[in-house]
Short mmCIF file of C-alpha atoms and ligand atoms in Angstrom, two decimals:
data_model
loop_
_atom_site.label_atom_id
_atom_site.label_comp_id
_atom_site.label_asym_id
_atom_site.label_seq_id
_atom_site.Cartn_x
_atom_site.Cartn_y
_atom_site.Cartn_z
CA MET A 1 1.43 34.81 52.42
CA ARG A 2 3.37 33.46 55.57
CA ILE A 3 0.15 34.13 57.73
CA LEU A 4 -1.86 31.95 55.13
CA ILE A 5 0.65 28.95 55.53
CA ILE A 6 0.44 29.32 59.26
CA ILE A 7 -3.26 29.44 59.44
CA ALA A 8 -3.46 26.42 56.89
CA ALA A 9 -0.98 24.59 59.16
CA ILE A 10 -3.42 25.25 62.28
CA LEU A 11 -6.08 24.09 60.38
CA ILE A 12 -4.48 20.86 59.54
CA ALA A 13 -2.66 20.30 62.80
CA ALA A 14 -5.66 20.96 65.10
CA PRO A 15 -7.91 18.18 64.40
CA LEU A 16 -4.80 15.83 64.44
CA LEU A 17 -3.76 17.24 67.65
CA GLY A 18 -7.30 16.76 69.05
CA LEU A 19 -7.27 13.27 67.90
CA GLY A 20 -3.91 12.94 69.30
CA GLY A 21 -5.34 14.24 72.79
CA VAL A 22 -8.31 12.02 72.88
CA TYR A 23 -6.06 9.16 72.07
CA PHE A 24 -3.50 9.77 74.79
CA VAL A 25 -6.15 10.77 77.54
CA SER A 26 -8.13 7.41 76.68
CA GLU A 27 -4.87 5.51 76.84
CA ALA A 28 -4.10 7.27 80.09
CA LYS A 29 -7.46 6.50 81.66
CA LEU A 30 -7.51 2.79 80.38
CA ARG A 31 -4.19 2.00 82.05
CA ASP A 32 -5.00 3.97 85.16
CA VAL A 33 -5.99 0.60 87.03
CA THR A 34 -4.93 -0.49 90.66
CA TYR A 35 -3.98 -4.18 91.06
CA ASP A 36 -5.27 -6.39 94.40
CA PRO A 37 -2.39 -8.50 95.68
CA ALA A 38 -1.58 -11.08 93.02
CA PHE A 39 -4.10 -14.43 93.09
CA GLU A 40 -1.70 -17.31 94.15
CA ALA A 41 -4.13 -20.21 95.49
CA PRO A 42 -3.19 -23.27 94.39
CA ILE A 43 -5.17 -24.54 91.21
CA PRO A 44 -6.92 -28.05 92.15
CA THR A 45 -6.61 -31.03 89.72
CA ASP A 46 -9.07 -33.43 90.90
CA ALA A 47 -12.26 -34.10 88.78
CA ALA A 48 -14.77 -32.82 91.37
CA SER A 49 -13.21 -29.63 91.45
CA ILE A 50 -13.00 -29.21 87.65
CA GLU A 51 -16.53 -30.59 87.44
CA HIS A 52 -17.37 -27.53 89.82
CA GLY A 53 -15.46 -25.23 87.74
CA ARG A 54 -17.61 -25.93 84.72
CA HIS A 55 -20.87 -25.43 86.52
CA ILE A 56 -19.32 -21.97 87.58
CA ALA A 57 -18.52 -20.99 84.00
CA ARG A 58 -21.90 -22.24 82.66
CA THR A 59 -23.95 -20.48 85.38
CA ARG A 60 -21.66 -17.28 85.09
CA GLY A 61 -22.03 -17.00 81.23
CA CYS A 62 -18.60 -17.63 80.33
CA PHE A 63 -20.04 -20.15 77.64
CA GLY A 64 -22.38 -17.59 76.38
CA CYS A 65 -19.89 -14.74 75.65
CA HIS A 66 -16.70 -17.39 74.70
CA GLY A 67 -18.22 -19.56 72.60
CA GLN A 68 -20.04 -23.02 73.76
CA GLN A 69 -16.47 -24.50 73.21
CA LEU A 70 -14.68 -21.55 74.59
CA GLN A 71 -13.26 -21.10 71.55
CA GLY A 72 -13.81 -17.11 71.30
CA LYS A 73 -16.41 -15.03 69.64
CA ASP A 74 -16.57 -11.90 67.45
CA PHE A 75 -19.13 -9.61 68.86
CA ASP A 76 -18.86 -7.52 65.67
CA GLU A 77 -22.71 -8.11 64.40
CA GLN A 78 -24.19 -7.66 67.98
CA TRP A 79 -22.47 -4.90 69.66
CA ASP A 80 -21.38 -1.56 68.22
CA TRP A 81 -19.06 -1.13 71.37
CA PRO A 82 -16.46 -0.52 71.55
CA GLU A 83 -16.65 -0.85 67.71
CA ARG A 84 -15.63 -4.53 67.73
CA ALA A 85 -15.49 -6.64 70.92
CA VAL A 86 -13.78 -10.08 70.38
CA ALA A 87 -13.94 -12.28 73.47
CA PRO A 88 -10.61 -14.39 73.30
CA ASN A 89 -10.22 -18.20 73.23
CA LEU A 90 -10.49 -18.99 77.00
CA ALA A 91 -9.25 -22.39 76.80
CA LEU A 92 -6.16 -20.89 75.25
CA TYR A 93 -5.88 -18.02 77.30
CA ALA A 94 -6.01 -20.01 80.56
CA ARG A 95 -2.91 -22.06 79.31
CA GLU A 96 -0.82 -19.21 78.01
CA HIS A 97 -1.42 -17.10 81.20
CA ASP A 98 -0.30 -17.41 84.79
CA VAL A 99 -2.96 -17.66 87.65
CA ALA A 100 -2.69 -14.01 88.73
CA THR A 101 -3.19 -12.66 85.25
CA LEU A 102 -6.28 -14.81 84.95
CA GLU A 103 -7.67 -13.74 88.38
CA ALA A 104 -7.21 -9.86 87.34
CA ALA A 105 -9.04 -10.19 84.10
CA ILE A 106 -12.15 -12.30 85.74
CA ARG A 107 -12.29 -10.68 89.12
CA GLN A 108 -10.47 -7.33 88.85
CA GLY A 109 -11.27 -6.24 85.18
CA ILE A 110 -7.55 -5.48 84.14
CA GLY A 111 -6.63 -7.24 80.82
CA ALA A 112 -3.21 -9.03 80.13
CA ASN A 113 -2.42 -5.70 78.70
CA GLY A 114 -2.60 -3.89 82.00
CA LYS A 115 -5.52 -1.87 80.71
CA GLY A 116 -9.09 -1.89 82.15
CA LEU A 117 -11.32 -4.22 80.28
CA VAL A 118 -14.42 -2.34 78.44
CA SER A 119 -16.61 -5.36 77.38
CA MET A 120 -15.99 -8.30 79.69
CA PRO A 121 -18.24 -7.94 82.76
CA SER A 122 -15.95 -8.66 85.44
CA TYR A 123 -17.62 -6.95 88.02
CA ASN A 124 -20.05 -9.61 87.96
CA PHE A 125 -17.44 -11.91 88.91
CA ALA A 126 -15.67 -9.60 91.46
CA ARG A 127 -17.35 -11.54 94.30
CA LEU A 128 -16.32 -14.90 93.33
CA THR A 129 -14.99 -16.82 96.20
CA ASP A 130 -10.75 -17.93 95.57
CA GLU A 131 -12.28 -21.36 95.80
CA ASP A 132 -14.67 -21.06 93.06
CA LEU A 133 -12.16 -19.02 90.90
CA ALA A 134 -9.58 -21.71 91.38
CA ALA A 135 -12.06 -24.43 90.24
CA LEU A 136 -13.20 -22.33 87.41
CA ILE A 137 -9.37 -21.72 86.18
CA ALA A 138 -8.79 -25.51 86.87
CA PHE A 139 -11.56 -26.28 84.35
CA LEU A 140 -10.68 -23.58 81.92
CA ARG A 141 -7.05 -25.30 81.76
CA SER A 142 -8.67 -28.53 81.33
CA ALA A 143 -11.24 -27.76 78.49
CA PRO A 144 -10.02 -28.96 74.90
CA VAL A 145 -8.54 -25.99 72.95
CA VAL A 146 -10.37 -25.54 69.80
CA GLU A 147 -8.92 -23.04 67.58
CA ILE A 148 -10.81 -20.48 65.27
CA ASP A 149 -9.55 -17.49 63.30
CA LEU A 150 -10.46 -14.69 65.36
CA PRO A 151 -10.42 -10.96 64.06
CA LYS A 152 -8.31 -8.42 66.21
CA PRO A 153 -10.41 -6.15 68.62
CA LYS A 154 -10.99 -2.73 67.94
CA LEU A 155 -11.35 0.32 70.34
CA GLY A 156 -13.17 2.75 67.98
CA TRP A 157 -12.83 6.80 68.34
CA ILE A 158 -16.72 7.29 69.65
CA ALA A 159 -15.51 4.78 72.78
CA ARG A 160 -12.07 6.54 73.18
CA TRP A 161 -13.86 9.91 73.32
CA SER A 162 -16.12 8.52 75.94
CA PHE A 163 -13.18 7.39 78.26
CA ALA A 164 -11.29 10.55 77.64
CA THR A 165 -14.13 12.47 78.76
CA GLY A 166 -15.00 10.24 81.53
CA GLU A 167 -18.60 9.48 80.47
CA GLU A 168 -17.47 6.00 80.23
CA THR A 169 -15.30 4.26 82.80
CA HIS A 170 -13.45 0.73 82.26
CA TYR A 171 -14.47 -2.39 84.38
CA GLU A 172 -11.74 -2.18 86.74
CA GLU A 173 -13.33 0.70 88.07
CA TRP A 174 -17.08 -1.07 87.95
CA ALA A 175 -15.47 -3.98 89.94
CA ASP A 176 -14.18 -1.66 92.65
CA HIS A 177 -17.90 -0.27 93.18
CA VAL A 178 -19.75 -3.80 93.73
CA PRO A 179 -21.15 -3.70 97.09
CA ALA A 180 -19.60 -6.38 99.46
CA LEU A 181 -21.79 -8.99 100.43
CA ARG A 182 -23.71 -8.52 103.51
CA VAL A 183 -25.57 -11.54 104.90
CA ASP A 184 -23.79 -13.29 107.49
CA PRO A 185 -23.14 -17.18 106.46
CA GLU A 186 -22.87 -18.08 109.99
CA ALA A 187 -26.66 -16.56 110.78
CA GLU A 188 -28.37 -17.41 107.63
CA PRO A 189 -26.50 -19.56 105.32
CA GLN A 190 -29.21 -20.38 102.84
CA ARG A 191 -29.85 -16.63 102.41
CA ALA A 192 -25.98 -16.08 102.20
CA LEU A 193 -25.50 -18.64 99.37
CA GLY A 194 -28.65 -16.81 97.73
CA GLU A 195 -26.91 -13.63 97.88
CA TYR A 196 -23.70 -14.73 96.67
CA LEU A 197 -25.35 -16.48 93.75
CA ALA A 198 -27.16 -13.42 92.84
CA MET A 199 -24.02 -11.12 93.27
CA THR A 200 -22.04 -13.55 90.86
CA MET A 201 -24.63 -14.10 88.13
CA CYS A 202 -27.53 -11.33 88.14
CA ASN A 203 -25.45 -8.14 89.06
CA GLU A 204 -23.91 -8.28 85.38
CA CYS A 205 -27.57 -6.54 84.14
CA HIS A 206 -29.72 -5.91 87.16
CA GLY A 207 -27.58 -3.33 88.77
CA LEU A 208 -24.22 -3.91 91.02
CA ASP A 209 -26.60 -4.19 94.09
CA LEU A 210 -29.47 -6.17 92.14
CA ARG A 211 -31.93 -3.16 92.53
CA GLY A 212 -32.09 -2.40 88.86
CA ALA A 213 -30.03 -0.69 86.14
CA THR A 214 -29.97 0.65 82.63
CA LEU A 215 -28.37 -1.62 80.22
CA TRP A 216 -27.84 -0.22 76.49
CA ASP A 217 -31.49 0.60 75.60
CA ALA A 218 -33.01 -1.71 78.13
CA VAL A 219 -33.95 -0.89 81.85
CA THR A 220 -33.65 -4.35 84.02
CA PRO A 221 -36.02 -4.35 87.05
CA ASP A 222 -35.19 -4.22 90.58
CA LEU A 223 -34.97 -7.67 91.64
CA ILE A 224 -37.47 -7.45 94.46
CA ILE A 225 -39.86 -8.06 91.61
CA VAL A 226 -39.00 -11.96 92.45
CA SER A 227 -41.42 -11.37 95.17
CA ALA A 228 -44.29 -11.29 92.96
CA TYR A 229 -43.58 -15.01 91.78
CA SER A 230 -44.15 -18.07 93.61
CA ARG A 231 -41.08 -20.31 93.94
CA ASP A 232 -42.19 -22.44 90.90
CA GLU A 233 -42.67 -19.50 88.79
CA PHE A 234 -39.38 -18.21 89.61
CA GLU A 235 -37.69 -21.52 88.59
CA LYS A 236 -39.61 -21.48 85.33
CA LEU A 237 -38.42 -17.92 84.77
CA ILE A 238 -34.76 -18.08 85.28
CA THR A 239 -34.33 -21.91 83.76
CA THR A 240 -36.57 -20.83 80.51
CA GLY A 241 -36.48 -17.17 80.41
CA VAL A 242 -40.17 -17.26 80.35
CA ALA A 243 -41.92 -14.79 82.93
CA MET A 244 -45.02 -15.16 84.95
CA SER A 245 -47.99 -15.83 82.85
CA GLY A 246 -45.97 -16.64 80.01
CA ARG A 247 -44.94 -13.04 79.09
CA GLU A 248 -42.10 -13.00 76.44
CA LEU A 249 -39.05 -11.32 77.61
CA GLY A 250 -36.11 -9.95 75.56
CA LEU A 251 -32.34 -10.34 76.86
CA MET A 252 -33.29 -12.52 80.05
CA ARG A 253 -35.37 -14.81 77.25
CA LEU A 254 -31.73 -15.22 75.85
CA VAL A 255 -29.39 -15.87 78.72
CA ALA A 256 -31.61 -17.61 81.14
CA PRO A 257 -31.73 -20.76 79.04
CA ASP A 258 -27.99 -20.81 78.33
CA ARG A 259 -26.89 -20.09 81.75
CA PHE A 260 -29.29 -21.23 84.51
CA PRO A 261 -30.89 -24.68 83.64
CA GLU A 262 -28.35 -26.44 85.57
CA LEU A 263 -29.09 -24.36 88.85
CA SER A 264 -29.59 -27.16 91.71
CA LYS A 265 -32.83 -27.09 93.49
CA GLU A 266 -30.70 -25.92 96.39
CA GLU A 267 -29.39 -23.08 94.46
CA ILE A 268 -32.65 -21.93 93.19
CA ASP A 269 -34.15 -21.88 96.71
CA ALA A 270 -31.36 -19.85 98.09
CA LEU A 271 -31.74 -17.31 95.37
CA TYR A 272 -35.45 -17.19 95.82
CA LEU A 273 -34.98 -16.58 99.82
CA HIS A 274 -32.64 -13.81 99.06
CA LEU A 275 -34.20 -11.96 96.30
CA THR A 276 -37.41 -12.07 98.19
CA ALA A 277 -36.12 -10.87 101.21
CA LEU A 278 -34.88 -7.79 99.40
CA ALA A 279 -38.33 -6.32 99.38
CA ASP A 280 -38.22 -5.60 102.99
CA GLU A 281 -35.17 -3.56 102.46
CA PRO A 282 -34.99 0.12 101.24
CA VAL A 283 -33.15 0.67 97.99
CA PRO A 284 -29.61 1.68 98.64
CA GLU A 285 -28.98 5.31 97.53
CA GLY A 286 -26.14 6.51 95.54
CA VAL A 287 -25.03 3.28 93.99
CA PHE A 288 -22.94 3.63 90.74
CA TRP A 289 -24.85 2.81 87.68
CA ARG A 290 -28.22 3.32 88.99
CA PRO A 291 -30.60 4.90 86.15
C1 HEC B 301 -21.13 -10.46 78.23
C2 HEC B 301 -20.18 -11.04 77.46
C3 HEC B 301 -19.07 -11.74 78.38
C4 HEC B 301 -19.18 -12.86 79.63
C5 HEC B 301 -20.38 -13.09 80.28
C6 HEC B 301 -17.87 -13.02 79.84
N1 HEC B 301 -17.07 -12.53 79.11
FE1 HEC B 301 -14.67 -12.53 79.25
N2 HEC B 301 -14.54 -11.40 77.62
C7 HEC B 301 -15.68 -10.79 77.03
C8 HEC B 301 -15.02 -10.07 76.11
C9 HEC B 301 -15.85 -9.10 74.81
C10 HEC B 301 -13.74 -9.89 76.12
C11 HEC B 301 -12.81 -9.46 75.36
C12 HEC B 301 -11.77 -7.86 76.19
C13 HEC B 301 -13.01 -6.81 76.38
O1 HEC B 301 -13.16 -6.54 75.39
O2 HEC B 301 -13.03 -6.43 77.52
C14 HEC B 301 -13.25 -10.96 77.41
C15 HEC B 301 -12.15 -11.08 77.84
C16 HEC B 301 -11.89 -12.12 78.74
C17 HEC B 301 -10.54 -12.23 79.20
C18 HEC B 301 -8.96 -11.79 78.64
C19 HEC B 301 -8.79 -10.40 79.10
C20 HEC B 301 -7.67 -9.93 78.43
O3 HEC B 301 -8.08 -9.13 77.76
O4 HEC B 301 -6.65 -10.21 79.08
C21 HEC B 301 -10.82 -13.32 80.13
C22 HEC B 301 -9.81 -14.08 80.82
C23 HEC B 301 -12.10 -13.65 80.22
N3 HEC B 301 -12.71 -12.88 79.44
C24 HEC B 301 -12.64 -14.77 81.12
C25 HEC B 301 -14.08 -15.02 81.14
C26 HEC B 301 -14.60 -15.96 82.24
C27 HEC B 301 -13.68 -16.87 82.90
C28 HEC B 301 -16.01 -15.76 82.09
C29 HEC B 301 -17.20 -16.33 83.10
C30 HEC B 301 -16.76 -16.56 84.31
C31 HEC B 301 -16.19 -14.58 81.02
N4 HEC B 301 -15.15 -14.02 80.46
C32 HEC B 301 -17.54 -14.00 80.96
C33 HEC B 301 -16.92 -11.11 77.34
C34 HEC B 301 -17.50 -11.61 77.78
C1 HEC B 302 -27.33 -10.43 80.59
C2 HEC B 302 -28.33 -9.90 81.27
C3 HEC B 302 -29.22 -10.43 82.35
C4 HEC B 302 -28.92 -11.38 83.15
C5 HEC B 302 -27.44 -11.90 83.66
C6 HEC B 302 -29.91 -11.49 84.27
N1 HEC B 302 -30.92 -10.77 83.90
FE1 HEC B 302 -32.76 -10.81 84.52
N2 HEC B 302 -33.47 -9.63 82.91
C7 HEC B 302 -32.55 -8.83 81.98
C8 HEC B 302 -33.62 -8.12 81.55
C9 HEC B 302 -32.81 -7.16 80.08
C10 HEC B 302 -34.75 -8.14 81.97
C11 HEC B 302 -36.03 -7.05 81.55
C12 HEC B 302 -36.77 -8.15 80.46
C13 HEC B 302 -36.18 -8.22 79.03
O1 HEC B 302 -35.53 -7.53 78.31
O2 HEC B 302 -35.88 -9.48 79.08
C14 HEC B 302 -34.70 -9.23 83.01
C15 HEC B 302 -36.07 -9.11 83.62
C16 HEC B 302 -35.86 -10.11 84.76
C17 HEC B 302 -36.95 -10.25 85.83
C18 HEC B 302 -38.28 -9.77 85.41
C19 HEC B 302 -39.45 -10.51 84.95
C20 HEC B 302 -40.61 -10.03 84.69
O3 HEC B 302 -41.52 -10.48 85.38
O4 HEC B 302 -40.46 -8.68 83.99
C21 HEC B 302 -36.50 -11.01 86.64
C22 HEC B 302 -37.32 -11.78 88.07
C23 HEC B 302 -35.10 -11.53 86.49
N3 HEC B 302 -34.72 -10.65 85.31
C24 HEC B 302 -34.65 -12.39 87.26
C25 HEC B 302 -33.18 -12.50 86.96
C26 HEC B 302 -32.27 -13.14 87.99
C27 HEC B 302 -32.73 -13.97 89.22
C28 HEC B 302 -31.01 -13.10 87.31
C29 HEC B 302 -29.67 -13.80 87.89
C30 HEC B 302 -29.97 -15.45 88.50
C31 HEC B 302 -31.10 -12.61 86.18
N4 HEC B 302 -32.10 -12.18 85.98
C32 HEC B 302 -30.00 -12.59 85.30
C33 HEC B 302 -31.47 -8.95 81.75
C34 HEC B 302 -30.44 -10.16 82.57
#
């Protein structure tokens, strides 16, 4: 009789211990982050810097994911990951948190709760300059606060399991894998601008070094594909999401018209220069997140 009770107890306890284990290991992994030195740059208050910050927010997709009024967004209908992703109200967040916390979230992929972020693509912003980041923060703090009811985000068991097993890693780790910018701005200023723009706008989806990646069920091409485009066809593609010869694209068709129409001619020239120059360079090996 006693043995049956022990067996029953084990049968009940084992799954609970298992869940507890997944919970604790995933929590430990999410909290395993290393902070860079705290960001202390002064935040500008002049109108030109705030307008520049708005341009950064627009071209880096903050509006698309956080709402066109920065009011926040529930991704429950769009994404299963990490069960329920909820992008917070950015105008409010920017006022409630200090500059170092904002920088850690935006560039380093660490949330205000000290855990690695899991659906905010901070790796795309890891190389933003201090100046652009300060302007971005200035803009977020100046934007009117529009409050809506947002549900609580949820980290589901499937997501916890993939963090616990190491199948997935949080974005603080991804941000660490973003390659350094290579083009020397003294020697090639226009190409350096193009590299900077691409590495803070396109590597969200096209791979940390722009040379292609897998994205959920889609595969994004190596951006040397831009060499097949003329300068005008390229401008049309990134401002409308319509490919050469009018071919309809998927995700690119959604993000391009939201983010890139306000790029200046100079920015588009610089992007085109850098991306076409990539065709002469071998694909680096062993880059994190390459398919
Ligand atoms: C692909 C969608 C996406 C884009 C693009 C995006 N965010 Fe987010 N962001 C999210 C989600 C989702 C969260 C919620 C946290 C999480 O699940 O990782 C978030 C969280 C945040 C947080 C709070 C982090 C915390 O929990 O403390 C800040 C700050 C933030 N984003 C700023 C920005 C800024 C600034 C931009 C533009 C430069 C931006 N985001 C672009 C989706 C996005
Ligand atoms: C949010 C994800 C996302 C971002 C950001 C993004 N792309 Fe794309 N892009 C895609 C996907 C996905 C495809 C594959 C086609 C499709 O499904 O839309 C694609 C396709 C392309 C193509 C190939 C078009 C063809 O002829 O097949 C080019 C060129 C391109 N993107 C350039 C860029 C450039 C340049 C940037 C940055 C300025 C950029 N993309 C930013 C997701 C993205």
